[in-house]
Amino acid sequence: MPIDTILFDLGGVLIHWDPRMLYRKLISGEAEVERFLTEVCNHEWNSQMDAGKPFADAVAELARLHPHHEPLIRAYAERWEETLGGAIEETVTVLGELRDRGYPLFALTNWSAETFPIARRRFAFLDWFQDIVVSGEVKLAKPDPAIFDLVRTRCGLDPATTLFIDDSTANLHAAAGLGFETHHFRHPAMLREDLVRAGLL
């Protein structure tokens, strides 16, 4: 069936986000930055906030486990905005072209409800979406199939005619399992090529 709706991930697709941008200012040496972000403020810990856990609780719990790193752990919340980079402009251009062609646009993002307002203020193109489902607000996170079912019902999507764009293979597999068409985002130029090939641009 022809694609008539586009569902975008945000981080890594339309917006640069990387905690290294903060911790390179606080920790000397790339290897030490990587060790800290692997052993302390790692992806699994950040995922708790994405799924709705308050920053204050997550920071306090982690600081108890790593008391010698408490100032660095607290910086994750206190200076979170410094982990947020700029827009991925080439993808934003593609998004604008899809908007101009009249495609309904939606977003599904793993993001803390506490920090998403910062992105809302910074990136005007987020207003181009008819709806944005934020994991931290709904207390569900990708790749849990339940969040894809929620976005389907909340946004009135037909998975068979909806293209989901994400940079995570786990998220794409979950979406495909519920019938969504998918694009594995690696680079804006590759996304554009696939959209042109599909007749969407």
PDB file of N, CA and C in Angstrom, residues 6-7 12 19 24 45 54 59 74 77 83 85 94-95 101 108 118 122 126 136 145 149 159 174 178 184-185 193 201:
ATOM      1  N   ILE A   6       4.122  10.009   7.618  1.00  0.00           N
ATOM      2  CA  ILE A   6       5.508   9.813   8.022  1.00  0.00           C
ATOM      3  C   ILE A   6       5.618  10.000   9.537  1.00  0.00           C
ATOM      4  N   LEU A   7       6.278   9.038  10.191  1.00  0.00           N
ATOM      5  CA  LEU A   7       6.501   9.061  11.631  1.00  0.00           C
ATOM      6  C   LEU A   7       8.013   9.121  11.878  1.00  0.00           C
ATOM      7  N   GLY A  12      19.093  11.939  16.978  1.00  0.00           N
ATOM      8  CA  GLY A  12      19.903  11.189  16.024  1.00  0.00           C
ATOM      9  C   GLY A  12      19.368  11.219  14.609  1.00  0.00           C
ATOM     10  N   PRO A  19      25.708  13.087  25.298  1.00  0.00           N
ATOM     11  CA  PRO A  19      26.235  13.528  26.595  1.00  0.00           C
ATOM     12  C   PRO A  19      27.731  13.793  26.580  1.00  0.00           C
ATOM     13  N   ARG A  24      32.953  16.080  28.056  1.00  0.00           N
ATOM     14  CA  ARG A  24      34.290  16.475  27.595  1.00  0.00           C
ATOM     15  C   ARG A  24      34.747  17.767  28.265  1.00  0.00           C
ATOM     16  N   TRP A  45      20.810   3.681  32.226  1.00  0.00           N
ATOM     17  CA  TRP A  45      20.366   4.632  33.246  1.00  0.00           C
ATOM     18  C   TRP A  45      19.557   5.768  32.622  1.00  0.00           C
ATOM     19  N   PRO A  54      11.599  10.354  37.336  1.00  0.00           N
ATOM     20  CA  PRO A  54      12.064  11.720  37.583  1.00  0.00           C
ATOM     21  C   PRO A  54      13.590  11.784  37.664  1.00  0.00           C
ATOM     22  N   VAL A  59      19.031  10.447  39.669  1.00  0.00           N
ATOM     23  CA  VAL A  59      20.330  11.004  40.066  1.00  0.00           C
ATOM     24  C   VAL A  59      20.664  10.581  41.495  1.00  0.00           C
ATOM     25  N   ARG A  74      25.304  14.594  39.104  1.00  0.00           N
ATOM     26  CA  ARG A  74      24.362  15.710  39.233  1.00  0.00           C
ATOM     27  C   ARG A  74      24.449  16.652  38.039  1.00  0.00           C
ATOM     28  N   ALA A  77      21.870  16.207  35.153  1.00  0.00           N
ATOM     29  CA  ALA A  77      20.578  16.894  35.244  1.00  0.00           C
ATOM     30  C   ALA A  77      20.737  18.407  35.224  1.00  0.00           C
ATOM     31  N   THR A  83      24.093  18.814  26.708  1.00  0.00           N
ATOM     32  CA  THR A  83      24.169  17.556  25.954  1.00  0.00           C
ATOM     33  C   THR A  83      23.393  17.653  24.644  1.00  0.00           C
ATOM     34  N   GLY A  85      22.719  19.160  21.083  1.00  0.00           N
ATOM     35  CA  GLY A  85      23.371  19.888  20.009  1.00  0.00           C
ATOM     36  C   GLY A  85      22.348  20.610  19.144  1.00  0.00           C
ATOM     37  N   VAL A  94      14.536  17.855   4.540  1.00  0.00           N
ATOM     38  CA  VAL A  94      13.665  16.780   4.038  1.00  0.00           C
ATOM     39  C   VAL A  94      12.294  16.857   4.708  1.00  0.00           C
ATOM     40  N   LEU A  95      12.289  17.073   6.021  1.00  0.00           N
ATOM     41  CA  LEU A  95      11.031  17.203   6.752  1.00  0.00           C
ATOM     42  C   LEU A  95      10.186  18.331   6.176  1.00  0.00           C
ATOM     43  N   ARG A 101       4.641  18.981   0.745  1.00  0.00           N
ATOM     44  CA  ARG A 101       3.885  18.064  -0.109  1.00  0.00           C
ATOM     45  C   ARG A 101       2.586  17.597   0.543  1.00  0.00           C
ATOM     46  N   LEU A 108       7.776  10.231  17.226  1.00  0.00           N
ATOM     47  CA  LEU A 108       7.781   9.320  18.367  1.00  0.00           C
ATOM     48  C   LEU A 108       9.199   9.308  18.915  1.00  0.00           C
ATOM     49  N   ILE A 118      12.817  21.872  26.679  1.00  0.00           N
ATOM     50  CA  ILE A 118      13.993  22.609  26.212  1.00  0.00           C
ATOM     51  C   ILE A 118      14.099  22.509  24.693  1.00  0.00           C
ATOM     52  N   ARG A 122      13.769  25.352  21.590  1.00  0.00           N
ATOM     53  CA  ARG A 122      14.927  25.595  20.733  1.00  0.00           C
ATOM     54  C   ARG A 122      14.639  25.338  19.261  1.00  0.00           C
ATOM     55  N   LEU A 126       9.740  21.603  15.299  1.00  0.00           N
ATOM     56  CA  LEU A 126       8.909  20.645  16.031  1.00  0.00           C
ATOM     57  C   LEU A 126       7.429  21.002  15.931  1.00  0.00           C
ATOM     58  N   GLY A 136       8.712   9.867  27.907  1.00  0.00           N
ATOM     59  CA  GLY A 136       8.662  10.228  29.313  1.00  0.00           C
ATOM     60  C   GLY A 136       7.297  10.722  29.754  1.00  0.00           C
ATOM     61  N   PRO A 145       6.750  -2.607  22.234  1.00  0.00           N
ATOM     62  CA  PRO A 145       5.656  -2.534  21.242  1.00  0.00           C
ATOM     63  C   PRO A 145       4.468  -1.715  21.735  1.00  0.00           C
ATOM     64  N   ASP A 149       1.876   0.833  19.666  1.00  0.00           N
ATOM     65  CA  ASP A 149       0.425   0.681  19.653  1.00  0.00           C
ATOM     66  C   ASP A 149      -0.240   1.958  20.132  1.00  0.00           C
ATOM     67  N   PRO A 159      -0.541   1.475  10.229  1.00  0.00           N
ATOM     68  CA  PRO A 159       0.862   1.080  10.076  1.00  0.00           C
ATOM     69  C   PRO A 159       1.247   0.720   8.647  1.00  0.00           C
ATOM     70  N   ALA A 174      10.775  -3.521  16.247  1.00  0.00           N
ATOM     71  CA  ALA A 174       9.524  -3.482  17.001  1.00  0.00           C
ATOM     72  C   ALA A 174       8.404  -2.889  16.159  1.00  0.00           C
ATOM     73  N   LEU A 178       4.721  -4.637  14.156  1.00  0.00           N
ATOM     74  CA  LEU A 178       3.337  -4.177  14.220  1.00  0.00           C
ATOM     75  C   LEU A 178       2.833  -3.683  12.869  1.00  0.00           C
ATOM     76  N   HIS A 184      15.787   2.689   8.101  1.00  0.00           N
ATOM     77  CA  HIS A 184      16.886   2.776   9.064  1.00  0.00           C
ATOM     78  C   HIS A 184      17.711   4.006   8.730  1.00  0.00           C
ATOM     79  N   PHE A 185      17.595   5.028   9.572  1.00  0.00           N
ATOM     80  CA  PHE A 185      18.287   6.285   9.305  1.00  0.00           C
ATOM     81  C   PHE A 185      19.767   6.160   9.619  1.00  0.00           C
ATOM     82  N   GLU A 193      17.311   9.625  -0.683  1.00  0.00           N
ATOM     83  CA  GLU A 193      17.302   8.659  -1.791  1.00  0.00           C
ATOM     84  C   GLU A 193      16.147   7.679  -1.661  1.00  0.00           C
ATOM     85  N   LEU A 201       9.193  12.031  -2.481  1.00  0.00           N
ATOM     86  CA  LEU A 201       9.831  13.328  -2.765  1.00  0.00           C
ATOM     87  C   LEU A 201      10.106  13.411  -4.258  1.00  0.00           C
TER      88      LEU A 201
END
